[in-house]
mmCIF file of C-alpha atoms and ligand atoms in Angstrom:
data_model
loop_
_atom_site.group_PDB
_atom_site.id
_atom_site.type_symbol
_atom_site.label_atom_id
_atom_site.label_comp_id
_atom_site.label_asym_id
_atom_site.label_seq_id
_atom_site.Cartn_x
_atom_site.Cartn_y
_atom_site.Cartn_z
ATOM 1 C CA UNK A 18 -2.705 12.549 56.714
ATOM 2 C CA UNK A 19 -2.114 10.214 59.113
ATOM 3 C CA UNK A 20 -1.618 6.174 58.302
ATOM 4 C CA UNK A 21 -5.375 5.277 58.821
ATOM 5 C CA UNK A 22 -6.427 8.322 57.206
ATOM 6 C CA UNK A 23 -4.121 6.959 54.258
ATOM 7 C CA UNK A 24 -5.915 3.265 54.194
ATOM 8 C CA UNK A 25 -9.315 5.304 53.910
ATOM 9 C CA UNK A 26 -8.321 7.510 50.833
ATOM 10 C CA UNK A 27 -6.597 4.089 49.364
ATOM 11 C CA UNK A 28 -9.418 2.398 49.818
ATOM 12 C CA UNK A 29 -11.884 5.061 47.914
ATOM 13 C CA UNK A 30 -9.888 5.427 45.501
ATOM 14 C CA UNK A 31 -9.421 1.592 44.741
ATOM 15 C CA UNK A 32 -13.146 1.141 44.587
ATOM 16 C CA UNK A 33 -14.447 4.490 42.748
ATOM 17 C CA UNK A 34 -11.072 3.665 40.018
ATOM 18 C CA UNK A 35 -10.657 -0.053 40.225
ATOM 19 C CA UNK A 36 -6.727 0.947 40.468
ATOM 20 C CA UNK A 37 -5.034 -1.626 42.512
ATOM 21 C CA UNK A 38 -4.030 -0.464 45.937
ATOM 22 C CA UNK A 39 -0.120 -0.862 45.198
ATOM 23 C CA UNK A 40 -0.606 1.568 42.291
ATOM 24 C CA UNK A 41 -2.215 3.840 44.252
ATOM 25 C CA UNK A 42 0.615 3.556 47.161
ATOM 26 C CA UNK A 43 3.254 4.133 44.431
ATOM 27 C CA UNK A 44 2.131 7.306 43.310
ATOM 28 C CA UNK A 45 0.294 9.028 46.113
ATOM 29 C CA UNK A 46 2.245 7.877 48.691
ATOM 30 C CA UNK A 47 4.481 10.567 49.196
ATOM 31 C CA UNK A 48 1.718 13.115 48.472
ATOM 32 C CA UNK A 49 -0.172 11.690 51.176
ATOM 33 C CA UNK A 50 2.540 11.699 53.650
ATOM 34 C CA UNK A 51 2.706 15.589 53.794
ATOM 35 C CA UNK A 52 6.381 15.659 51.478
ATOM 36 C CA UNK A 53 5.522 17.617 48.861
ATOM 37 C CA UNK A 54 5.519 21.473 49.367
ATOM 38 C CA UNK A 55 1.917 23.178 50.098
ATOM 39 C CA UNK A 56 2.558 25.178 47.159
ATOM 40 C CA UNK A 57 3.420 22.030 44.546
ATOM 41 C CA UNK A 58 0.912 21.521 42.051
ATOM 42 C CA UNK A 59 -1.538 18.884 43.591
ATOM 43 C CA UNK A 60 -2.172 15.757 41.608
ATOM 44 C CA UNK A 61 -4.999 13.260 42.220
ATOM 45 C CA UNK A 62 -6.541 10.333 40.660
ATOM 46 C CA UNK A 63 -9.313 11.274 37.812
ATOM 47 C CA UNK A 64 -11.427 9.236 34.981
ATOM 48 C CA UNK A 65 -12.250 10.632 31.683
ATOM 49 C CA UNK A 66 -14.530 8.832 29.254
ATOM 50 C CA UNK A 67 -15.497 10.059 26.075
ATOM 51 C CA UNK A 68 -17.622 8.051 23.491
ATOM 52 C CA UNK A 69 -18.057 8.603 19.921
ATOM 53 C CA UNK A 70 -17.773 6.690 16.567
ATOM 54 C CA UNK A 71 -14.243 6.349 14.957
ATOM 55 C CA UNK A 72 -13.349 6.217 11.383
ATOM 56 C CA UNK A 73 -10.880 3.743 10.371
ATOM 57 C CA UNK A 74 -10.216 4.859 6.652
ATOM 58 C CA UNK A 75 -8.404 3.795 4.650
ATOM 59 C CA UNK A 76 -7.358 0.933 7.007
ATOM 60 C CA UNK A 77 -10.582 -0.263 7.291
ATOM 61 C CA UNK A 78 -10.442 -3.677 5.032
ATOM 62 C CA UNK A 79 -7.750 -4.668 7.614
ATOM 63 C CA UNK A 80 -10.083 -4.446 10.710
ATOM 64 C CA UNK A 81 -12.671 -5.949 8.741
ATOM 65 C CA UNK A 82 -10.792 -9.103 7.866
ATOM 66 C CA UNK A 83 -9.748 -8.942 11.606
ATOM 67 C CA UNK A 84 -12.901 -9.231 12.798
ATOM 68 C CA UNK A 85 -14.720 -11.131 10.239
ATOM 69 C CA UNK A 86 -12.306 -13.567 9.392
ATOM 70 C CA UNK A 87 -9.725 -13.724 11.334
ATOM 71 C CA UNK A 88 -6.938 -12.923 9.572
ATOM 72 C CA UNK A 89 -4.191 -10.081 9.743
ATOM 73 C CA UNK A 90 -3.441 -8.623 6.052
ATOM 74 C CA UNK A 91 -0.673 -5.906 5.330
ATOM 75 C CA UNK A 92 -0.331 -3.111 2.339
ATOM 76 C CA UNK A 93 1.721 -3.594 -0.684
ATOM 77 C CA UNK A 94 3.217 -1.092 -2.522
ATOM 78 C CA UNK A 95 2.652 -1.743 -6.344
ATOM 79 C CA UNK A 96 6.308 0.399 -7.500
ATOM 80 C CA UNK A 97 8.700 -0.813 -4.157
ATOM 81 C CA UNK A 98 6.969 -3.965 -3.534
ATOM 82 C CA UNK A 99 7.188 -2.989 0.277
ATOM 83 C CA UNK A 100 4.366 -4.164 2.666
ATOM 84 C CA UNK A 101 3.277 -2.423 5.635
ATOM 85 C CA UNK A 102 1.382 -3.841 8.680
ATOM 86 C CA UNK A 103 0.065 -1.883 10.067
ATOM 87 C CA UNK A 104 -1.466 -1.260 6.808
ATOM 88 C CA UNK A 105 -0.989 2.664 5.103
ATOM 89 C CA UNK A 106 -2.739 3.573 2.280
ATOM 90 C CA UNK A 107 -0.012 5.517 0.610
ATOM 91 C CA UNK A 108 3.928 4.213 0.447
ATOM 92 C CA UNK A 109 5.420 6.527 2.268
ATOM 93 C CA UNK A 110 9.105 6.103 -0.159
ATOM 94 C CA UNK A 111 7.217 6.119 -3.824
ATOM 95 C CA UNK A 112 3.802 7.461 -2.466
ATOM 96 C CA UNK A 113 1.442 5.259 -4.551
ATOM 97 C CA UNK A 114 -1.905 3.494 -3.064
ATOM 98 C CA UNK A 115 -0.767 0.503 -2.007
ATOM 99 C CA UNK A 116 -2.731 -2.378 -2.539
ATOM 100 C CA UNK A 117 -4.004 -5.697 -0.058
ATOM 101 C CA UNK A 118 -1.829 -8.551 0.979
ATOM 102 C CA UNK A 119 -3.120 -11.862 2.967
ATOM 103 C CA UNK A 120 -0.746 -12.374 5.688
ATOM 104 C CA UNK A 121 0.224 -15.821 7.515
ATOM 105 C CA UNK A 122 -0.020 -14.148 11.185
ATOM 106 C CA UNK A 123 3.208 -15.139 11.987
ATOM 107 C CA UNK A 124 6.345 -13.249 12.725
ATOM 108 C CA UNK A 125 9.742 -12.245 14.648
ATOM 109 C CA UNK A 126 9.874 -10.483 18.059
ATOM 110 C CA UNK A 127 12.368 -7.263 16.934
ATOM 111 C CA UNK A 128 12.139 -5.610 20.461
ATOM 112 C CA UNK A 129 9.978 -5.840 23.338
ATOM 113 C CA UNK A 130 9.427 -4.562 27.124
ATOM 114 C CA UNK A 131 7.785 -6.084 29.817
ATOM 115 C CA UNK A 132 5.094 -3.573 31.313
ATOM 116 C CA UNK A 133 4.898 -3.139 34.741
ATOM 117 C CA UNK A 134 3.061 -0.060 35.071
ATOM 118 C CA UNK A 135 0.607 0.833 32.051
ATOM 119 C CA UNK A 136 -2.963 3.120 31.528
ATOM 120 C CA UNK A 137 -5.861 2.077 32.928
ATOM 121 C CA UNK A 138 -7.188 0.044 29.907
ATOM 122 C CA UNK A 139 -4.465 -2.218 30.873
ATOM 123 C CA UNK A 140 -3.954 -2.180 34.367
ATOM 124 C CA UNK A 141 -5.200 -5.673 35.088
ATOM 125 C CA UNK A 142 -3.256 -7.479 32.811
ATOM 126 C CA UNK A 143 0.647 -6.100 34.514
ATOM 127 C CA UNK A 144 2.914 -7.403 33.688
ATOM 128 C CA UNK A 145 2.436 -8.028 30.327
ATOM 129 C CA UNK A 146 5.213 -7.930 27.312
ATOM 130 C CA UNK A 147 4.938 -5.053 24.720
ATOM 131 C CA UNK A 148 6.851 -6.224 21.590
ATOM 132 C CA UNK A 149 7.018 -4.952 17.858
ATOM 133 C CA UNK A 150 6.940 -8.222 15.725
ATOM 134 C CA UNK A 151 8.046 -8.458 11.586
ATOM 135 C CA UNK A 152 4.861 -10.126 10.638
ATOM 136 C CA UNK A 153 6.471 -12.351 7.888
ATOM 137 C CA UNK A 154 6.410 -11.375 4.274
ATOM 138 C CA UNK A 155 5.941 -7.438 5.723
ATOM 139 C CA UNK A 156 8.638 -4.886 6.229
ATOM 140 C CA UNK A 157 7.672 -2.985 8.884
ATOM 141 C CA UNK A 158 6.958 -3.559 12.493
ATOM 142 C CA UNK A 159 3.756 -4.041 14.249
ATOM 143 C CA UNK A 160 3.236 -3.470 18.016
ATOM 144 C CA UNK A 161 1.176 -5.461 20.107
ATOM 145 C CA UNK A 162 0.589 -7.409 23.305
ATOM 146 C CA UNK A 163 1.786 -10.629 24.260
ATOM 147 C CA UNK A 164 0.022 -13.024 26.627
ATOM 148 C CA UNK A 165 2.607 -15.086 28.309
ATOM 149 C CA UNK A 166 2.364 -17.319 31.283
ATOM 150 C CA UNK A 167 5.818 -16.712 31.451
ATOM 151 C CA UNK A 168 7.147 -12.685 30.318
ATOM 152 C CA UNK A 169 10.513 -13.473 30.937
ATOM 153 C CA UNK A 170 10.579 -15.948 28.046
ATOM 154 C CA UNK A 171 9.861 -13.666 25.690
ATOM 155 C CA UNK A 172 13.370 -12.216 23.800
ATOM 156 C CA UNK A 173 13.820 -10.357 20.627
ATOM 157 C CA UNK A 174 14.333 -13.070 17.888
ATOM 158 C CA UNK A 175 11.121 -15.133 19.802
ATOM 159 C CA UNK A 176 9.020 -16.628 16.556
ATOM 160 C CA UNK A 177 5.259 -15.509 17.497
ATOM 161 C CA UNK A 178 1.330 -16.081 15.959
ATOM 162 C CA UNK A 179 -1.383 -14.352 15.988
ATOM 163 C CA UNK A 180 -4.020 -15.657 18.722
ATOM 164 C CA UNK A 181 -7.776 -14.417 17.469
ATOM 165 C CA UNK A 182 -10.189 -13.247 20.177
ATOM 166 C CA UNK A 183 -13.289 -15.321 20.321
ATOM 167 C CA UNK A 184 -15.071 -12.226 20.473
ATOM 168 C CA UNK A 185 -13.689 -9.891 17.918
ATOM 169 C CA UNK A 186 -14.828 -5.788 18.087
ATOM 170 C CA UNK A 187 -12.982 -4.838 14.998
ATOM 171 C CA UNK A 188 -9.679 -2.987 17.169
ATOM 172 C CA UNK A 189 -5.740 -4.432 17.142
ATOM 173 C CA UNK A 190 -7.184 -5.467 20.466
ATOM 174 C CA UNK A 191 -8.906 -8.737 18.663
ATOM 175 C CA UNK A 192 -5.368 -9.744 18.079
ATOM 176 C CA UNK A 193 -2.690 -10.675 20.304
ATOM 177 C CA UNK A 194 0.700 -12.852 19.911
ATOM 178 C CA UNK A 195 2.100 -15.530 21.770
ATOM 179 C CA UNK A 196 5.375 -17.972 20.945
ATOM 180 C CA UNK A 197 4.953 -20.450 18.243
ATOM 181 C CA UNK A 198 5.598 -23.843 19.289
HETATM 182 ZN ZN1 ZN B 23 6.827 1.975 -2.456
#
């Protein structure tokens, strides 16, 4: 395909996906330029939405609270006294039901990346900071979004809170993390 050509299929692609242009460029670039071998497999930009109802489980008190109140909670193990946020139903060391624990929402960056290339779901939002935070009082890591004016202040050891969508659907998405104060 010639450069014009190129523009054209950019272009389509851009409006039928909503991927930004620049994506597009990145990946298809060299396919488009006639590179690749005839006999290469052939990829192209494609959409795939499937809608059902999801079960939540045994984790379903913690989405609850999430949604209706605002507030992250974490399982306790009864014989360890370990507690897990994400939440488990089941230690995995001693294997008992664990029971609920009201968190504070706050916590410790342990690692983090900043994304600049992600799924669609995400697309408009690069870049963006992935991070696994120790909520405090849990033992286990959580990973979740940040939403930073800034991504390159965000380091492991960065205190965070939880930020509450206004409007809450009952997914991790309702939460998100930026730097305490
Ligand atoms: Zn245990």
């Amino acid at each position: 395909m010639n450069s014009a050509e190129r523009e054209a299929w950019y272009r389509y692609q851009h409006e039928k996906y909503g991927i930004p242009v620049e994506h597009l460029r990145r990946e298809f670039e060299e396919e488009l330029s006639g590179k690749n071998p005839m006999d290469a497999p052939l990829e192209i930009p494609d959409k795939m939405e499937v809608v059902f109802k999801y079960s939540y489980g045994g984790q379903s008190r913690f989405f609850r609270e999430l949604r209706e109140n605002k507030t992250l909670y974490g399982a306790e193990c009864p014989e360890c006294g370990k507690v897990f946020c994400p939440p488990r139903s089941n230690c995995h060391t001693c294997y008992q039901p664990t029971q609920w624990k009201k968190l504070a929402g706050t916590g410790t960056i342990e690692a983090c990346t900043v994304q600049h290339y992600t799924t669609s779901s995400f697309i408009k939002k690069v870049p963006f900071v992935c991070a696994y935070v120790k909520l405090d009082g849990t033992d286990s890591l959580l990973m979740t979004n940040m939403e930073v004016d800034d991504v390159a202040g965000v380091k492991v050891g960065t205190k965070v809170k939880a930020v509450y969508r206004e409007l809450r659907l009952g997914a991790i998405t309702d939460v998100y993390f930026k730097p305490l104060d």
